[in-house]
CSV table of N, CA and C in Angstrom, one decimal:
chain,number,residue,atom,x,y,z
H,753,UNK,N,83.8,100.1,101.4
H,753,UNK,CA,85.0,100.6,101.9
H,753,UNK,C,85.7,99.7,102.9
H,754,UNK,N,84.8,99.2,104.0
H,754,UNK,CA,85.6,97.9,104.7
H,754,UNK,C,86.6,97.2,104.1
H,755,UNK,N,86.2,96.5,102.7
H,755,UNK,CA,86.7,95.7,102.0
H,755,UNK,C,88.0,96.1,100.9
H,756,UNK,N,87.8,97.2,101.1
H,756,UNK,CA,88.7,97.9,100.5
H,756,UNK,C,90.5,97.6,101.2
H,757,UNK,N,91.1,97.5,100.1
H,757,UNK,CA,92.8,97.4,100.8
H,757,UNK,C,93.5,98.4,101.3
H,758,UNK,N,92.5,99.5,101.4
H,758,UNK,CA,93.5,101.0,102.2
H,758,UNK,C,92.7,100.4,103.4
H,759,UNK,N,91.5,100.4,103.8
H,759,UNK,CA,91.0,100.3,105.0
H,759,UNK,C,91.3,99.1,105.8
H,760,UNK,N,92.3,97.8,105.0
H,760,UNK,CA,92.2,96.7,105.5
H,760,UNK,C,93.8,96.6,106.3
H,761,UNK,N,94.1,97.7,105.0
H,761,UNK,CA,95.7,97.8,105.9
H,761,UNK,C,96.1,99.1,107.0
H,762,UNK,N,94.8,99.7,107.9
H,762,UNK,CA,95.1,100.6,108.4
H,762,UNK,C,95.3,99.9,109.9
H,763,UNK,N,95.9,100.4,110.6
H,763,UNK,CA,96.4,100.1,112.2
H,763,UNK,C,95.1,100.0,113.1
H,764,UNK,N,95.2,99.5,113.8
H,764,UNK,CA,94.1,100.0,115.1
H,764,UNK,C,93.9,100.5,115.9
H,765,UNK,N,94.7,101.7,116.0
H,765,UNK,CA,95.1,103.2,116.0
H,765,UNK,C,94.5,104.2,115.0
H,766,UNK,N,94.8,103.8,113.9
H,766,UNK,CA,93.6,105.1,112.9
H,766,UNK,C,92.3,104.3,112.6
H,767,UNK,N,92.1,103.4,112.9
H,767,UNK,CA,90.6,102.7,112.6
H,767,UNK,C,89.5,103.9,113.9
H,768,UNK,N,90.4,103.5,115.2
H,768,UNK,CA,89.5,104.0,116.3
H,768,UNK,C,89.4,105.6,116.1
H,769,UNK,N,90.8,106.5,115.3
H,769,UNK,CA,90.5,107.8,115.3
H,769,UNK,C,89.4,108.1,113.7
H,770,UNK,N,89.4,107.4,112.9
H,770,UNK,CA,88.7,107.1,111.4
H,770,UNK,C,87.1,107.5,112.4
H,771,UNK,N,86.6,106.1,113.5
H,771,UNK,CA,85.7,106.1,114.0
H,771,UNK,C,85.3,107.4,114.6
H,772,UNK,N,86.0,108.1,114.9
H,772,UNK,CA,85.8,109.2,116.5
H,772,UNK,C,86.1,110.2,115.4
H,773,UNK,N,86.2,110.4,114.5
H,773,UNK,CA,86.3,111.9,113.8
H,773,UNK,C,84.9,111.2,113.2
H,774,UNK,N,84.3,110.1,112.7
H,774,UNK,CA,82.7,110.2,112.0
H,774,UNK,C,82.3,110.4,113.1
H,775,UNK,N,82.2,110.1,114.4
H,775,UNK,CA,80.8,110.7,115.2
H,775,UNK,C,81.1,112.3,115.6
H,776,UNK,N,82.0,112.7,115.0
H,776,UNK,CA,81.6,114.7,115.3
H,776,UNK,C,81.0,115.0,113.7
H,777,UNK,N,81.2,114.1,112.8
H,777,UNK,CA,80.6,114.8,111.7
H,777,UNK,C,78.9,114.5,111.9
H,778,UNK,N,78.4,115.9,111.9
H,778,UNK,CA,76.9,115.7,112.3
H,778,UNK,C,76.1,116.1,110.7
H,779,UNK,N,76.6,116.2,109.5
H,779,UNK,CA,75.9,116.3,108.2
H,779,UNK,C,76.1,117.3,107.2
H,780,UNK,N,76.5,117.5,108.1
H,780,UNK,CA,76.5,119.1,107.4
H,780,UNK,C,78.2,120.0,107.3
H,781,UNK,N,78.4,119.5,108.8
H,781,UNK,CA,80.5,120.0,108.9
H,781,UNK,C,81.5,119.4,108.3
H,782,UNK,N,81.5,118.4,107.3
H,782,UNK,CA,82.8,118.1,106.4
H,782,UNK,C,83.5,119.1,105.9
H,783,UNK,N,84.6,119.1,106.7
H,783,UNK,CA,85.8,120.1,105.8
H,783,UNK,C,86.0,121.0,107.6
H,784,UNK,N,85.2,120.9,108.2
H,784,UNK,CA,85.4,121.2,109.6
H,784,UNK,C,85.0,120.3,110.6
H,785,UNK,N,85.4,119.3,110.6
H,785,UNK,CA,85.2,118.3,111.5
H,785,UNK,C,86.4,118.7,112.4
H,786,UNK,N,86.1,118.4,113.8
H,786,UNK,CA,87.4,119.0,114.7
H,786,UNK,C,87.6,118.1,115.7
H,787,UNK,N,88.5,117.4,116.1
H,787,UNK,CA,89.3,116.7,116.9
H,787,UNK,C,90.9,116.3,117.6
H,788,UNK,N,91.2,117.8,118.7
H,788,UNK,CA,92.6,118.2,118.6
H,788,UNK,C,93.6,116.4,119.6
H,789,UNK,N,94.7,116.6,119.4
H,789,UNK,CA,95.3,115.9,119.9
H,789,UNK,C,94.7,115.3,121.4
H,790,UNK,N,94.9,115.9,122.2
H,790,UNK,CA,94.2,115.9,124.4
H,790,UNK,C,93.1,115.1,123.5
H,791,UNK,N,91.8,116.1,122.8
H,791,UNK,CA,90.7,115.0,123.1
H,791,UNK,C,90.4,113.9,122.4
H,792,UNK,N,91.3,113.5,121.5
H,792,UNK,CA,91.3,112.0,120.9
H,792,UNK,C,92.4,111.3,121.8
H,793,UNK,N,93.5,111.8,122.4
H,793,UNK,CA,94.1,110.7,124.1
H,793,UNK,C,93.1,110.5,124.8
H,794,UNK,N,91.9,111.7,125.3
H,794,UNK,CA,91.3,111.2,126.5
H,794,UNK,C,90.0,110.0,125.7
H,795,UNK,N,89.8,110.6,124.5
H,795,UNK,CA,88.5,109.6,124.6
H,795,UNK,C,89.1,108.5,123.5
H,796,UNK,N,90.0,107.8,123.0
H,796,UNK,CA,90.6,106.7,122.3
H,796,UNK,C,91.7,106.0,123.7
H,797,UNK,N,92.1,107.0,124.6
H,797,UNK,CA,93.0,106.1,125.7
H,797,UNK,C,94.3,105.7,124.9
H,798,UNK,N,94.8,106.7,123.6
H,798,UNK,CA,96.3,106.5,123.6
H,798,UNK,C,97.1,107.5,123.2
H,799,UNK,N,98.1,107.1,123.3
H,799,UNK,CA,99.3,107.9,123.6
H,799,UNK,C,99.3,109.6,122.5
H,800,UNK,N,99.1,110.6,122.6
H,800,UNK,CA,99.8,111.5,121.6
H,800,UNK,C,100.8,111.3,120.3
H,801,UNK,N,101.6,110.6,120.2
H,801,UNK,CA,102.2,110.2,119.2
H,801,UNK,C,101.4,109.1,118.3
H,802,UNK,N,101.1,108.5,119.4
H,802,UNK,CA,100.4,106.9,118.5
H,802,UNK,C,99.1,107.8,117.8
H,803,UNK,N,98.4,108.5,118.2
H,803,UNK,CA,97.2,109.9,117.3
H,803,UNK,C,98.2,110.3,116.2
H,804,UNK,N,98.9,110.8,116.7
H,804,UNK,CA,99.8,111.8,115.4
H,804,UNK,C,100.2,110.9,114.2
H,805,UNK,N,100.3,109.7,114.7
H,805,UNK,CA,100.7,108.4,113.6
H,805,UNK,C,99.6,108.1,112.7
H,806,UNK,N,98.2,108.3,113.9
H,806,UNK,CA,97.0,107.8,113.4
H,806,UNK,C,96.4,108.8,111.9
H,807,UNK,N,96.5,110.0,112.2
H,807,UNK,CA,96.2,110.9,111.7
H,807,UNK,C,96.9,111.2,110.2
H,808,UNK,N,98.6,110.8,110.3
H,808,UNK,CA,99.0,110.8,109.3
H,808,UNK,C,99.2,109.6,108.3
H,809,UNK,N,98.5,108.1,108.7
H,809,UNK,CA,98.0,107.1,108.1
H,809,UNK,C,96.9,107.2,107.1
H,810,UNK,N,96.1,107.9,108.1
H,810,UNK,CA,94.6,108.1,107.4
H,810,UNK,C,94.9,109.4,106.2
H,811,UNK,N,95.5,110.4,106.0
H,811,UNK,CA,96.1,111.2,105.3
H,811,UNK,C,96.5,110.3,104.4
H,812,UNK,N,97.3,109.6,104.7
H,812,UNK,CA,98.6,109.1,103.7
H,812,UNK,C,97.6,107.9,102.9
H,813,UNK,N,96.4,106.8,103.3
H,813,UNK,CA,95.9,106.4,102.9
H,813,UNK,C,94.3,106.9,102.1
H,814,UNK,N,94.2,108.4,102.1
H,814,UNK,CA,93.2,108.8,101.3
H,814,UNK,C,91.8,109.0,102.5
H,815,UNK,N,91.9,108.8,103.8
H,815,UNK,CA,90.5,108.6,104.5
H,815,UNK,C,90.2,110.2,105.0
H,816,UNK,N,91.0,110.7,105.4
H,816,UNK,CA,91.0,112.4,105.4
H,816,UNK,C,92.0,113.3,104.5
H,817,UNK,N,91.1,114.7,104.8
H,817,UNK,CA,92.1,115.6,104.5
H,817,UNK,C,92.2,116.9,105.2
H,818,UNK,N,93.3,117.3,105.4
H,818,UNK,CA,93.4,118.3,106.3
H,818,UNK,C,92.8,119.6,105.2
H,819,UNK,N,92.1,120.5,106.1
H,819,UNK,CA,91.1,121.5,105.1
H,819,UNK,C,92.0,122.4,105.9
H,820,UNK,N,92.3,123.1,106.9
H,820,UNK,CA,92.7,124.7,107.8
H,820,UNK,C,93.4,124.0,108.9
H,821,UNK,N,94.6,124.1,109.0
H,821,UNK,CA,95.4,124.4,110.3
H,821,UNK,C,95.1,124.7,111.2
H,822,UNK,N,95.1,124.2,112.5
H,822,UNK,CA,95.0,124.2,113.8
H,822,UNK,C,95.9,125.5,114.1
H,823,UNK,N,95.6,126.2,115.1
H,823,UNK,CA,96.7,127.2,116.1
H,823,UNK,C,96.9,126.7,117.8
H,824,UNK,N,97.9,126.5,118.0
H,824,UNK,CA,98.4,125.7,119.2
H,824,UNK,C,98.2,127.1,120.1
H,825,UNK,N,98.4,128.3,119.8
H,825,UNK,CA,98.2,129.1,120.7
H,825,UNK,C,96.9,130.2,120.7
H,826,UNK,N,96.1,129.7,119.7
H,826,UNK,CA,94.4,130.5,119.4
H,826,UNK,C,93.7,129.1,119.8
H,827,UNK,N,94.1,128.3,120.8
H,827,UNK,CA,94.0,126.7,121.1
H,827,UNK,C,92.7,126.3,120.1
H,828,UNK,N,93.1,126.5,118.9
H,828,UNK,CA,92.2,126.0,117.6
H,828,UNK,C,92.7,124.6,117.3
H,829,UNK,N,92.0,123.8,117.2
H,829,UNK,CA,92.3,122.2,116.8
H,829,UNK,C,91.8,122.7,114.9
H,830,UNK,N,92.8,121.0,114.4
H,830,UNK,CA,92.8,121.1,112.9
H,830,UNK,C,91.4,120.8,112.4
H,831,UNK,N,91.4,121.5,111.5
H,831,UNK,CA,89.7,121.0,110.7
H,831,UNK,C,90.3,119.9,109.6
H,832,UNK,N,89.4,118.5,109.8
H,832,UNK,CA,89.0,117.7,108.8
H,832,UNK,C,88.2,117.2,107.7
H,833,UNK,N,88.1,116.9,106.3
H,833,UNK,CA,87.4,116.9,105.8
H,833,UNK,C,87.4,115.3,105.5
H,834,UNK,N,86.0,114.3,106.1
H,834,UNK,CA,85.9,112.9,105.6
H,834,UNK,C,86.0,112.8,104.1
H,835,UNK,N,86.7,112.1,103.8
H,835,UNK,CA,86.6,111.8,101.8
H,835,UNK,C,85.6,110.9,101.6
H,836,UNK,N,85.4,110.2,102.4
H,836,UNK,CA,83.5,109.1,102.4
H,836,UNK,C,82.6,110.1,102.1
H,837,UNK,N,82.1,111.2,102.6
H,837,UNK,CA,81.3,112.1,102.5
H,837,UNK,C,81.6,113.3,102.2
H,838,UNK,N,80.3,113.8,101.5
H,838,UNK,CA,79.9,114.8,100.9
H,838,UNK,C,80.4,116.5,101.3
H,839,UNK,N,80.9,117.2,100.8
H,839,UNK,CA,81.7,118.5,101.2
H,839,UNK,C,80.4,119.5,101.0
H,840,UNK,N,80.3,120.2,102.1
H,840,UNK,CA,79.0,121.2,102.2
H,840,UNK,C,79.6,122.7,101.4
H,841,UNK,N,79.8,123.3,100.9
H,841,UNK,CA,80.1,124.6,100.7
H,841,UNK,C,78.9,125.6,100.1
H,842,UNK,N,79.1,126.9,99.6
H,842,UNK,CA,78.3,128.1,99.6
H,842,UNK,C,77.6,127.8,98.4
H,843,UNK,N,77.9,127.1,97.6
H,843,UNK,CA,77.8,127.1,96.2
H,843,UNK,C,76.8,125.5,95.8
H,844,UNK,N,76.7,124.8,97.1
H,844,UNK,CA,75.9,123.3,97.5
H,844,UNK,C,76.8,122.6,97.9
H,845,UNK,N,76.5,121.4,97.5
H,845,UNK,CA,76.9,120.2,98.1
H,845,UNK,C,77.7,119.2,97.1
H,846,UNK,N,79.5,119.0,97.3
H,846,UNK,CA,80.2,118.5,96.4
H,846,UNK,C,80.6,117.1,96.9
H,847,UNK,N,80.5,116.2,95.8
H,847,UNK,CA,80.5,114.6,96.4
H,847,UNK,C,81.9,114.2,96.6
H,848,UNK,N,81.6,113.3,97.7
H,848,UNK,CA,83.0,112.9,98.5
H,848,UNK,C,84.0,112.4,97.2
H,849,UNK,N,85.2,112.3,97.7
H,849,UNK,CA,86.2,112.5,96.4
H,849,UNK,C,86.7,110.9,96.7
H,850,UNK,N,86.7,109.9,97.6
H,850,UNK,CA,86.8,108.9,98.4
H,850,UNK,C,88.2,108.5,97.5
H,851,UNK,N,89.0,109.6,98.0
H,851,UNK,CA,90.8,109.3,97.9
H,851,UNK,C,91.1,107.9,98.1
H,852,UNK,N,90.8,106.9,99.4
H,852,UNK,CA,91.0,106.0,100.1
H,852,UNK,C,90.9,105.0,98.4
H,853,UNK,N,89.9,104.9,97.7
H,853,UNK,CA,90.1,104.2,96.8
H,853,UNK,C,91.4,103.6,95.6
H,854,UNK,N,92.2,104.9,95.7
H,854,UNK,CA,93.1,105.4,94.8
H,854,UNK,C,94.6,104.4,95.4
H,855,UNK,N,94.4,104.5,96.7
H,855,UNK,CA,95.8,104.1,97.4
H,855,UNK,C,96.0,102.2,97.0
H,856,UNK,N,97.2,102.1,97.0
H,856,UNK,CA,97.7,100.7,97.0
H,856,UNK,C,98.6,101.0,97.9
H,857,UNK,N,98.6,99.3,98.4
H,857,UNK,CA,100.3,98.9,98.7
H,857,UNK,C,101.3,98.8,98.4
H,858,UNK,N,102.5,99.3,99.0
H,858,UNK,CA,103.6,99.4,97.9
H,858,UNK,C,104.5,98.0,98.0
H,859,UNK,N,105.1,98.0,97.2
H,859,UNK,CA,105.7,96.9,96.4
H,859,UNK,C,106.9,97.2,97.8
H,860,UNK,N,107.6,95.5,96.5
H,860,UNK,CA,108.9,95.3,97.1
H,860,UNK,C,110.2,96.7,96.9
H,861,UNK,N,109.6,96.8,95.8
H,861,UNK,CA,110.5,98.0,95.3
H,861,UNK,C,110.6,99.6,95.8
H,862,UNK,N,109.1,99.5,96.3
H,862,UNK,CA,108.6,100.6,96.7
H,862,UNK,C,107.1,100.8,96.0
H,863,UNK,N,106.8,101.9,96.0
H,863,UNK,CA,105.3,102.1,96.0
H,863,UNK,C,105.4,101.9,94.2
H,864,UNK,N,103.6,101.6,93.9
H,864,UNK,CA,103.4,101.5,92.4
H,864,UNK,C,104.3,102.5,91.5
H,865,UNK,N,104.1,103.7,91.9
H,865,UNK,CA,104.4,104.7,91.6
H,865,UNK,C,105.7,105.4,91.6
H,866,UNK,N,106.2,105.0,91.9
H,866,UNK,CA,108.4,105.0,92.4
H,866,UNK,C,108.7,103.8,92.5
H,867,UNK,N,108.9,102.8,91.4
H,867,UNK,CA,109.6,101.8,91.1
H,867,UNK,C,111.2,101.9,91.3
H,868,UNK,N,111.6,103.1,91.8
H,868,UNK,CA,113.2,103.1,92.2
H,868,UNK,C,113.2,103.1,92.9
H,869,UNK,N,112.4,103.3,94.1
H,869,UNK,CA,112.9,103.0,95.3
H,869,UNK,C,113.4,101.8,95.8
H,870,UNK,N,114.5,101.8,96.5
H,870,UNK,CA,115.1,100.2,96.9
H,870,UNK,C,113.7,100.4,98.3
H,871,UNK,N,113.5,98.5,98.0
H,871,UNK,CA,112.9,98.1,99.2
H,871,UNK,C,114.2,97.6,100.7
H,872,UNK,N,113.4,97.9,101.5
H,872,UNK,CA,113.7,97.9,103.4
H,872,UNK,C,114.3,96.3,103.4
H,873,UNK,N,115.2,96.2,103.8
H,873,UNK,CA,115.4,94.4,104.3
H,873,UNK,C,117.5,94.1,104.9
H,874,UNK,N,117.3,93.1,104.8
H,874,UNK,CA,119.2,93.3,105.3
H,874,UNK,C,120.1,93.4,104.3
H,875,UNK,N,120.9,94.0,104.3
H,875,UNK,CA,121.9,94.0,103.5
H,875,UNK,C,122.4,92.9,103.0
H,876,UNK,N,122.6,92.7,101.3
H,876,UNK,CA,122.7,91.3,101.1
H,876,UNK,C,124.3,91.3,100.8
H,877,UNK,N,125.1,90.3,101.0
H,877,UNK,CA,126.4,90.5,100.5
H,877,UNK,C,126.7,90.1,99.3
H,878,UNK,N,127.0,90.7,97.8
H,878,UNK,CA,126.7,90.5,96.7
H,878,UNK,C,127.7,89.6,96.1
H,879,UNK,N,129.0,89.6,97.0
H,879,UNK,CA,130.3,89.1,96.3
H,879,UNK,C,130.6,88.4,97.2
H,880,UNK,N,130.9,87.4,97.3
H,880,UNK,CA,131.6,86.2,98.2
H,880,UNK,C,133.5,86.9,98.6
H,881,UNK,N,133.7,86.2,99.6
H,881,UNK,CA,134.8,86.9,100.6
H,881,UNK,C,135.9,86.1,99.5
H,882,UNK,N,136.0,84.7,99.4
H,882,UNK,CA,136.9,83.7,98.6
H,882,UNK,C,136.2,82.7,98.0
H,883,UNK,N,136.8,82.3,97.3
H,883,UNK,CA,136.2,80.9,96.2
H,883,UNK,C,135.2,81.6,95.2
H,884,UNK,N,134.6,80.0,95.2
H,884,UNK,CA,133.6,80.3,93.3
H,884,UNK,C,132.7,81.0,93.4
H,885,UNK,N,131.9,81.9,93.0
H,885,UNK,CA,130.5,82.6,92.7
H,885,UNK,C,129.6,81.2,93.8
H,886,UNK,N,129.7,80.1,93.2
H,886,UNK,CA,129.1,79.0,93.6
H,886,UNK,C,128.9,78.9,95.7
H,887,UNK,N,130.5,79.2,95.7
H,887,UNK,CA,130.2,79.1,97.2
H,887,UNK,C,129.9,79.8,98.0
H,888,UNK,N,128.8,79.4,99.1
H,888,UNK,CA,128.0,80.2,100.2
H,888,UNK,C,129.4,81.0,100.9
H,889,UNK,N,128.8,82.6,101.3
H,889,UNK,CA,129.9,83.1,102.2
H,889,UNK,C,130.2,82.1,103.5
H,890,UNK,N,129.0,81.7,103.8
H,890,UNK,CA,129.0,81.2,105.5
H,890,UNK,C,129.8,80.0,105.1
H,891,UNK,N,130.4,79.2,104.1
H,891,UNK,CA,131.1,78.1,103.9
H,891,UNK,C,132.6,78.5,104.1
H,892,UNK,N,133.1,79.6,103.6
H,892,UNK,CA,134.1,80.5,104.2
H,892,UNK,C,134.7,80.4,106.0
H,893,UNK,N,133.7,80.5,106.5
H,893,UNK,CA,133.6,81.1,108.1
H,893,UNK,C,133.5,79.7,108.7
H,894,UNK,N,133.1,78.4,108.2
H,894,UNK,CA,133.0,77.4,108.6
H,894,UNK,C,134.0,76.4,109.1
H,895,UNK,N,135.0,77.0,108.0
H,895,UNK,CA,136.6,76.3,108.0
H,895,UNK,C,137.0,76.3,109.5
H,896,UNK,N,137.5,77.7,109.9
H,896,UNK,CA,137.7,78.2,111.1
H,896,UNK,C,138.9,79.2,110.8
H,897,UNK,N,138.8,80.3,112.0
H,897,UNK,CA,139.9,81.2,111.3
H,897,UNK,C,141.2,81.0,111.9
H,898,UNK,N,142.6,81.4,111.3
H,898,UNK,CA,143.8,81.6,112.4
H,898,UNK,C,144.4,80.5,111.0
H,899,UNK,N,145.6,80.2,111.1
H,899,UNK,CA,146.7,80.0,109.8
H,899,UNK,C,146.7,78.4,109.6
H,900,UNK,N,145.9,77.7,110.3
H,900,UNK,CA,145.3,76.1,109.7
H,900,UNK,C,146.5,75.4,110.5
H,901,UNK,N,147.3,75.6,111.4
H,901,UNK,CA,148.2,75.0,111.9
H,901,UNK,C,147.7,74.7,113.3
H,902,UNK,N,148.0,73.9,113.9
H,902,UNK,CA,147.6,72.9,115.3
H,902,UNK,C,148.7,73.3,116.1
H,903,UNK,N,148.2,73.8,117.3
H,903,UNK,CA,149.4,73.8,118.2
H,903,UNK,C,150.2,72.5,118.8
């Protein structure tokens, strides 16, 4: 899994919550592993947002999955289920599904899987302002602007 390209491209932000949700899994609780926002600030030392980032990295790259919803006012934190390991339920014991494998990085285009998506970058200007296909815009702008006459 180290070696893996989901785990190589995760932040250092969900690595440390990755780590701190395996030490509450004690063998047996996968699918209820519990770690609400406050006690991964106090014992990781970052910010509430930078967790909520962390949390939906590791989601988005296959390393958890959310099993039951938290209640903010039954002050119930979310249950987690590790996809490394093994899911305990009534019926035995079902082998980890290790999502994390499945994920790639997405392309210039966008992800493997939505080749339409335009990729993120500057706006490129497709047509030149004057002159040939040939000439750079910025050779335009180099002249100098105002009606070419000298005072």
């Amino acid at each position: 899994m180290l070696k893996s390209e989901a785990w190589r491209s995760l932040s250092g932000a969900a690595v440390k919550l990755f780590l701190e949700l395996h030490t509450r899994y004690n063998g047996g609780n996968n699918g209820k592993v519990r770690l609400s926002l406050n006690e991964a600030t106090e014992a990781l030392g970052l910010g509430k947002a930078t967790i909520h980032r962390a949390y939906h990295e590791l989601q988005g790259k296959g390393f958890i999955v959310l099993q039951t919803a938290g209640n903010w006012y039954g002050r119930q934190a979310h249950e987690w289920q590790l996809t490394t390991k093994a899911l305990e339920t009534g019926k035995g014991s079902v082998a980890p599904t290790n999502d994390w494998r499945s994920w790639s990085h997405k392309t210039e285009r966008g992800s493997n899987t939505d080749p339409s998506r335009p990729g993120m970058g500057p706006p490129q200007n497709r047509r030149p302002f004057t002159g040939s296909a040939t000439e750079p815009v910025n050779a335009v702008l180099a002249r100098g602007l105002g009606s070419g006459m000298e005072h």
